[in-house]
């Protein structure tokens, strides 16, 4: 026969079960709140990424125009120089080169900033949610400024030269704790730039960017529409031609559409690519994890 459990025993068992249930509910609620806070911080970080891209495009545009100055060659041609043919050949090359450089640089800027701002975003999330107990922040303000300002050098020097110039700079000076943290961030950034995912997303952006560039150019090849003429198709455009003298100014002008701080179809296309969003989420997920940040 089974003995009846005493009333005190039943009471204690009930209290224990109630406490465990309450602990489980509180843990689930805390996890839900933390996940919601993390998601909110991530989405805010992506808006910052978009605004930062737009804010940096004028600087990028001016740098490209400075190094590939088609306008100065155009002005020379108007002065009827003796080496007109030579200048004309240079103008043809520079006109298309700077459009290609503008597409590539803008795509690189979009993807690179997704890496940098989501790495630092992960650090900041951890600082705000984990290290409030008086411990040293993972990314102090000085480190944030030093790390984020590095992209200015990257745009000017290129990836390989950038990291080698930068390493020599740190080696030549006494390293502070902040310098060591910045180097860690830069090394993590370089690892991301070398990853297959980065190259895949960059290539997707380049394909979209050059497709948009060709679409923009094609608009100038469309024949005048007549009331009785149906809309032009891509096939019909292949039979339309323009003198090269008219194409060059069109190509020159594309940089103002590609590198526009006012949201344009070109930049919006890049920012809205699903693979770019997924890549950003993966970077943020990696660097907002305590296990990754404490290595």
CSV table of C-alpha atoms in Angstrom, one decimal:
chain,number,residue,atom,x,y,z
A,1,UNK,CA,0.0,0.0,0.0
A,2,UNK,CA,1.1,3.6,-0.7
A,3,UNK,CA,1.2,5.9,2.3
A,4,UNK,CA,-0.6,9.2,1.8
A,5,UNK,CA,1.7,12.1,1.5
A,6,UNK,CA,1.5,14.5,4.5
A,7,UNK,CA,-0.1,17.9,3.9
A,8,UNK,CA,3.2,19.7,4.6
A,9,UNK,CA,4.9,17.6,2.0
A,10,UNK,CA,2.3,18.3,-0.7
A,11,UNK,CA,2.5,22.1,0.2
A,12,UNK,CA,6.3,22.1,-0.1
A,13,UNK,CA,6.2,20.2,-3.4
A,14,UNK,CA,3.6,22.7,-4.8
A,15,UNK,CA,5.7,25.7,-3.7
A,16,UNK,CA,8.8,24.2,-5.3
A,17,UNK,CA,6.9,23.6,-8.6
A,18,UNK,CA,5.5,27.1,-8.5
A,19,UNK,CA,8.9,28.6,-7.9
A,20,UNK,CA,10.5,26.7,-10.8
A,21,UNK,CA,7.6,27.7,-13.1
A,22,UNK,CA,8.1,31.3,-12.1
A,23,UNK,CA,11.8,31.1,-12.7
A,24,UNK,CA,11.2,29.6,-16.1
A,25,UNK,CA,8.7,32.3,-17.0
A,26,UNK,CA,11.1,35.1,-15.8
A,27,UNK,CA,14.0,33.6,-17.8
A,28,UNK,CA,11.8,33.4,-20.9
A,29,UNK,CA,10.7,37.0,-20.4
A,30,UNK,CA,14.2,38.2,-19.9
A,31,UNK,CA,15.4,36.4,-23.1
A,32,UNK,CA,12.5,37.8,-25.1
A,33,UNK,CA,13.3,41.4,-23.8
A,34,UNK,CA,17.0,40.9,-24.5
A,35,UNK,CA,16.3,39.6,-28.1
A,36,UNK,CA,13.9,42.5,-28.7
A,37,UNK,CA,16.4,45.0,-27.5
A,38,UNK,CA,19.1,43.4,-29.6
A,39,UNK,CA,16.9,43.5,-32.7
A,40,UNK,CA,16.0,47.2,-32.1
A,41,UNK,CA,19.7,48.0,-31.7
A,42,UNK,CA,20.5,46.1,-34.9
A,43,UNK,CA,17.8,47.9,-36.9
A,44,UNK,CA,19.0,51.3,-35.6
A,45,UNK,CA,22.5,50.3,-36.6
A,46,UNK,CA,21.4,49.6,-40.2
A,47,UNK,CA,19.7,53.0,-40.4
A,48,UNK,CA,23.0,54.5,-39.3
A,49,UNK,CA,24.8,52.5,-42.0
A,50,UNK,CA,22.5,53.9,-44.7
A,51,UNK,CA,22.9,57.5,-43.5
A,52,UNK,CA,26.7,57.1,-43.2
A,53,UNK,CA,26.9,55.8,-46.8
A,54,UNK,CA,25.0,58.8,-48.1
A,55,UNK,CA,27.1,61.2,-46.0
A,56,UNK,CA,30.3,59.8,-47.4
A,57,UNK,CA,29.3,59.8,-51.1
A,58,UNK,CA,30.1,63.5,-51.7
A,59,UNK,CA,33.7,63.0,-50.4
A,60,UNK,CA,34.0,59.9,-52.6
A,61,UNK,CA,32.7,61.7,-55.6
A,62,UNK,CA,35.1,64.7,-55.2
A,63,UNK,CA,38.0,62.3,-54.8
A,64,UNK,CA,37.2,60.5,-58.0
A,65,UNK,CA,36.7,63.7,-60.0
A,66,UNK,CA,40.0,65.1,-58.6
A,67,UNK,CA,41.9,62.0,-59.8
A,68,UNK,CA,40.0,61.5,-63.0
A,69,UNK,CA,39.3,65.1,-64.1
A,70,UNK,CA,37.5,64.9,-67.4
A,71,UNK,CA,36.3,68.5,-67.1
A,72,UNK,CA,39.9,69.9,-67.3
A,73,UNK,CA,40.5,68.0,-70.5
A,74,UNK,CA,37.2,69.2,-71.9
A,75,UNK,CA,38.3,72.8,-71.2
A,76,UNK,CA,41.6,72.1,-73.0
A,77,UNK,CA,39.8,70.9,-76.1
A,78,UNK,CA,37.8,74.1,-76.2
A,79,UNK,CA,41.1,76.1,-76.4
A,80,UNK,CA,41.9,74.3,-79.7
A,81,UNK,CA,45.4,72.9,-78.7
A,82,UNK,CA,47.8,71.4,-81.1
A,83,UNK,CA,47.7,68.0,-79.4
A,84,UNK,CA,43.9,67.8,-79.8
A,85,UNK,CA,43.9,64.1,-80.8
A,86,UNK,CA,46.0,63.1,-77.8
A,87,UNK,CA,43.7,65.0,-75.4
A,88,UNK,CA,40.6,63.5,-77.1
A,89,UNK,CA,42.0,60.0,-76.6
A,90,UNK,CA,42.7,60.7,-72.9
A,91,UNK,CA,39.2,62.1,-72.4
A,92,UNK,CA,37.6,59.0,-73.8
A,93,UNK,CA,39.5,56.8,-71.4
A,94,UNK,CA,39.0,58.9,-68.4
A,95,UNK,CA,35.3,59.4,-69.0
A,96,UNK,CA,34.5,55.7,-68.9
A,97,UNK,CA,37.1,54.9,-66.3
A,98,UNK,CA,35.7,57.3,-63.7
A,99,UNK,CA,32.2,55.8,-64.1
A,100,UNK,CA,33.6,52.3,-63.6
A,101,UNK,CA,35.6,53.5,-60.6
A,102,UNK,CA,32.5,55.3,-59.2
A,103,UNK,CA,30.4,52.1,-59.4
A,104,UNK,CA,33.1,49.9,-57.8
A,105,UNK,CA,33.9,52.4,-55.1
A,106,UNK,CA,30.2,53.0,-54.1
A,107,UNK,CA,29.6,49.2,-53.9
A,108,UNK,CA,32.7,48.8,-51.8
A,109,UNK,CA,31.7,51.6,-49.5
A,110,UNK,CA,28.2,50.1,-49.0
A,111,UNK,CA,29.6,46.6,-48.1
A,112,UNK,CA,32.6,47.8,-46.1
A,113,UNK,CA,30.5,50.1,-43.9
A,114,UNK,CA,28.2,47.2,-43.3
A,115,UNK,CA,31.2,45.3,-41.9
A,116,UNK,CA,32.7,48.1,-39.9
A,117,UNK,CA,29.5,49.5,-38.4
A,118,UNK,CA,28.1,46.0,-37.5
A,119,UNK,CA,31.4,45.0,-35.9
A,120,UNK,CA,31.5,48.1,-33.7
A,121,UNK,CA,27.7,47.8,-33.2
A,122,UNK,CA,28.2,44.4,-31.7
A,123,UNK,CA,30.8,45.8,-29.4
A,124,UNK,CA,28.5,48.6,-28.3
A,125,UNK,CA,25.6,46.2,-27.7
A,126,UNK,CA,27.8,44.2,-25.4
A,127,UNK,CA,29.0,47.3,-23.6
A,128,UNK,CA,25.4,48.4,-23.0
A,129,UNK,CA,24.1,45.1,-22.0
A,130,UNK,CA,26.9,43.2,-20.3
A,131,UNK,CA,29.6,45.5,-19.0
A,132,UNK,CA,27.5,47.8,-16.9
A,133,UNK,CA,29.1,46.4,-13.7
A,134,UNK,CA,32.0,48.8,-13.8
A,135,UNK,CA,34.3,46.7,-16.0
A,136,UNK,CA,36.4,48.3,-18.8
A,137,UNK,CA,34.3,48.9,-21.9
A,138,UNK,CA,35.0,46.7,-24.9
A,139,UNK,CA,35.0,49.8,-27.2
A,140,UNK,CA,35.7,53.1,-25.5
A,141,UNK,CA,34.8,56.3,-27.3
A,142,UNK,CA,38.4,56.9,-28.4
A,143,UNK,CA,38.6,53.4,-29.9
A,144,UNK,CA,35.3,54.0,-31.8
A,145,UNK,CA,36.6,57.2,-33.3
A,146,UNK,CA,39.9,55.8,-34.2
A,147,UNK,CA,38.4,52.7,-35.8
A,148,UNK,CA,35.6,54.4,-37.7
A,149,UNK,CA,37.9,57.2,-39.0
A,150,UNK,CA,40.1,54.5,-40.6
A,151,UNK,CA,37.7,54.1,-43.5
A,152,UNK,CA,38.8,57.6,-44.8
A,153,UNK,CA,42.2,56.1,-45.3
A,154,UNK,CA,40.8,53.0,-46.9
A,155,UNK,CA,38.9,55.0,-49.5
A,156,UNK,CA,42.1,56.9,-50.4
A,157,UNK,CA,44.8,54.3,-50.2
A,158,UNK,CA,43.1,51.0,-51.1
A,159,UNK,CA,42.7,47.9,-48.9
A,160,UNK,CA,46.2,46.4,-49.1
A,161,UNK,CA,48.1,49.7,-48.8
A,162,UNK,CA,45.7,50.8,-46.0
A,163,UNK,CA,46.4,47.9,-43.7
A,164,UNK,CA,50.2,47.9,-44.4
A,165,UNK,CA,50.4,51.7,-43.8
A,166,UNK,CA,48.4,51.4,-40.7
A,167,UNK,CA,50.4,48.5,-39.3
A,168,UNK,CA,53.6,50.5,-39.7
A,169,UNK,CA,52.0,53.4,-37.9
A,170,UNK,CA,51.1,51.4,-34.9
A,171,UNK,CA,54.5,49.7,-34.8
A,172,UNK,CA,56.3,53.0,-34.9
A,173,UNK,CA,54.5,54.3,-31.8
A,174,UNK,CA,54.1,53.1,-28.3
A,175,UNK,CA,50.9,51.0,-28.1
A,176,UNK,CA,48.3,52.0,-25.6
A,177,UNK,CA,45.5,49.8,-24.5
A,178,UNK,CA,43.1,51.7,-26.8
A,179,UNK,CA,45.6,51.1,-29.7
A,180,UNK,CA,45.6,47.4,-29.0
A,181,UNK,CA,41.8,47.3,-29.1
A,182,UNK,CA,41.7,49.3,-32.3
A,183,UNK,CA,44.2,46.8,-33.9
A,184,UNK,CA,42.0,44.0,-32.8
A,185,UNK,CA,39.0,45.6,-34.5
A,186,UNK,CA,41.0,46.2,-37.7
A,187,UNK,CA,42.3,42.7,-37.8
A,188,UNK,CA,38.7,41.4,-37.3
A,189,UNK,CA,37.6,43.7,-40.2
A,190,UNK,CA,40.4,42.4,-42.4
A,191,UNK,CA,39.3,38.8,-41.7
A,192,UNK,CA,35.8,39.7,-42.7
A,193,UNK,CA,37.0,41.4,-45.9
A,194,UNK,CA,38.9,38.2,-46.8
A,195,UNK,CA,35.9,36.0,-46.2
A,196,UNK,CA,34.0,34.3,-49.0
A,197,UNK,CA,30.7,35.9,-47.8
A,198,UNK,CA,32.2,39.4,-48.3
A,199,UNK,CA,33.3,38.6,-51.8
A,200,UNK,CA,30.0,37.1,-52.7
A,201,UNK,CA,28.0,40.1,-51.5
A,202,UNK,CA,30.4,42.6,-53.1
A,203,UNK,CA,30.0,40.8,-56.4
A,204,UNK,CA,26.3,40.8,-56.1
A,205,UNK,CA,26.4,44.6,-55.5
A,206,UNK,CA,28.8,45.1,-58.5
A,207,UNK,CA,26.5,43.2,-60.8
A,208,UNK,CA,23.5,45.3,-59.6
A,209,UNK,CA,25.5,48.5,-59.8
A,210,UNK,CA,26.8,48.0,-63.3
A,211,UNK,CA,23.3,46.9,-64.4
A,212,UNK,CA,21.9,50.1,-63.1
A,213,UNK,CA,24.7,52.1,-64.7
A,214,UNK,CA,23.9,50.6,-68.1
A,215,UNK,CA,20.2,51.2,-67.6
A,216,UNK,CA,21.0,54.9,-66.9
A,217,UNK,CA,23.1,55.1,-70.0
A,218,UNK,CA,20.5,53.4,-72.1
A,219,UNK,CA,17.9,56.1,-71.3
A,220,UNK,CA,19.9,58.5,-73.5
A,221,UNK,CA,19.8,56.1,-76.5
A,222,UNK,CA,16.0,55.9,-76.6
A,223,UNK,CA,14.6,57.4,-79.7
A,224,UNK,CA,12.0,60.2,-79.3
A,225,UNK,CA,8.6,58.8,-78.6
A,226,UNK,CA,5.8,59.5,-81.0
A,227,UNK,CA,2.1,59.2,-80.0
A,228,UNK,CA,1.7,56.2,-82.3
A,229,UNK,CA,5.1,54.6,-81.5
A,230,UNK,CA,5.1,51.8,-78.9
A,231,UNK,CA,7.6,52.0,-76.0
A,232,UNK,CA,11.1,51.1,-76.9
A,233,UNK,CA,12.3,47.6,-76.0
A,234,UNK,CA,15.9,46.6,-75.2
A,235,UNK,CA,16.1,44.9,-78.6
A,236,UNK,CA,15.2,48.1,-80.3
A,237,UNK,CA,17.8,50.1,-78.4
A,238,UNK,CA,20.5,47.9,-79.8
A,239,UNK,CA,19.9,49.6,-83.2
A,240,UNK,CA,20.2,53.1,-81.8
A,241,UNK,CA,23.5,54.9,-81.9
A,242,UNK,CA,25.0,58.2,-80.8
A,243,UNK,CA,28.1,60.0,-81.8
A,244,UNK,CA,31.0,59.4,-79.3
A,245,UNK,CA,31.2,63.1,-78.7
A,246,UNK,CA,27.7,63.0,-77.2
A,247,UNK,CA,28.3,59.7,-75.3
A,248,UNK,CA,31.3,61.1,-73.4
A,249,UNK,CA,29.4,63.9,-71.6
A,250,UNK,CA,26.7,61.3,-70.7
A,251,UNK,CA,29.4,59.0,-69.2
A,252,UNK,CA,31.0,61.9,-67.3
A,253,UNK,CA,27.7,62.9,-65.8
A,254,UNK,CA,26.9,59.4,-64.4
A,255,UNK,CA,29.2,60.0,-61.4
A,256,UNK,CA,26.7,62.6,-60.0
A,257,UNK,CA,24.0,60.0,-60.1
A,258,UNK,CA,26.1,57.1,-58.8
A,259,UNK,CA,27.8,59.1,-55.9
A,260,UNK,CA,24.8,61.2,-54.9
A,261,UNK,CA,24.1,62.0,-51.3
A,262,UNK,CA,20.5,62.4,-52.2
A,263,UNK,CA,19.0,58.9,-52.2
A,264,UNK,CA,19.0,57.8,-55.8
A,265,UNK,CA,17.8,54.6,-57.5
A,266,UNK,CA,21.5,53.6,-57.8
A,267,UNK,CA,22.3,53.8,-54.1
A,268,UNK,CA,18.8,52.6,-53.0
A,269,UNK,CA,19.2,49.5,-55.1
A,270,UNK,CA,22.4,48.6,-53.3
A,271,UNK,CA,21.1,49.3,-49.8
A,272,UNK,CA,18.0,47.2,-50.4
A,273,UNK,CA,19.7,44.0,-51.7
A,274,UNK,CA,18.6,41.1,-49.6
A,275,UNK,CA,22.1,39.5,-49.5
A,276,UNK,CA,23.5,42.8,-48.1
A,277,UNK,CA,20.9,42.8,-45.3
A,278,UNK,CA,21.6,39.1,-44.5
A,279,UNK,CA,25.3,39.7,-44.5
A,280,UNK,CA,25.0,42.7,-42.1
A,281,UNK,CA,22.8,40.6,-39.8
A,282,UNK,CA,25.4,37.8,-39.7
A,283,UNK,CA,28.3,40.2,-38.9
A,284,UNK,CA,26.2,41.8,-36.1
A,285,UNK,CA,25.2,38.4,-34.8
A,286,UNK,CA,28.9,37.3,-34.7
A,287,UNK,CA,30.2,40.4,-32.9
A,288,UNK,CA,27.3,40.9,-30.4
A,289,UNK,CA,28.0,37.5,-28.9
A,290,UNK,CA,30.0,37.4,-25.6
A,291,UNK,CA,32.0,34.4,-26.7
A,292,UNK,CA,33.3,36.1,-29.8
A,293,UNK,CA,34.0,39.5,-28.2
A,294,UNK,CA,35.9,38.2,-25.3
A,295,UNK,CA,38.5,36.2,-27.3
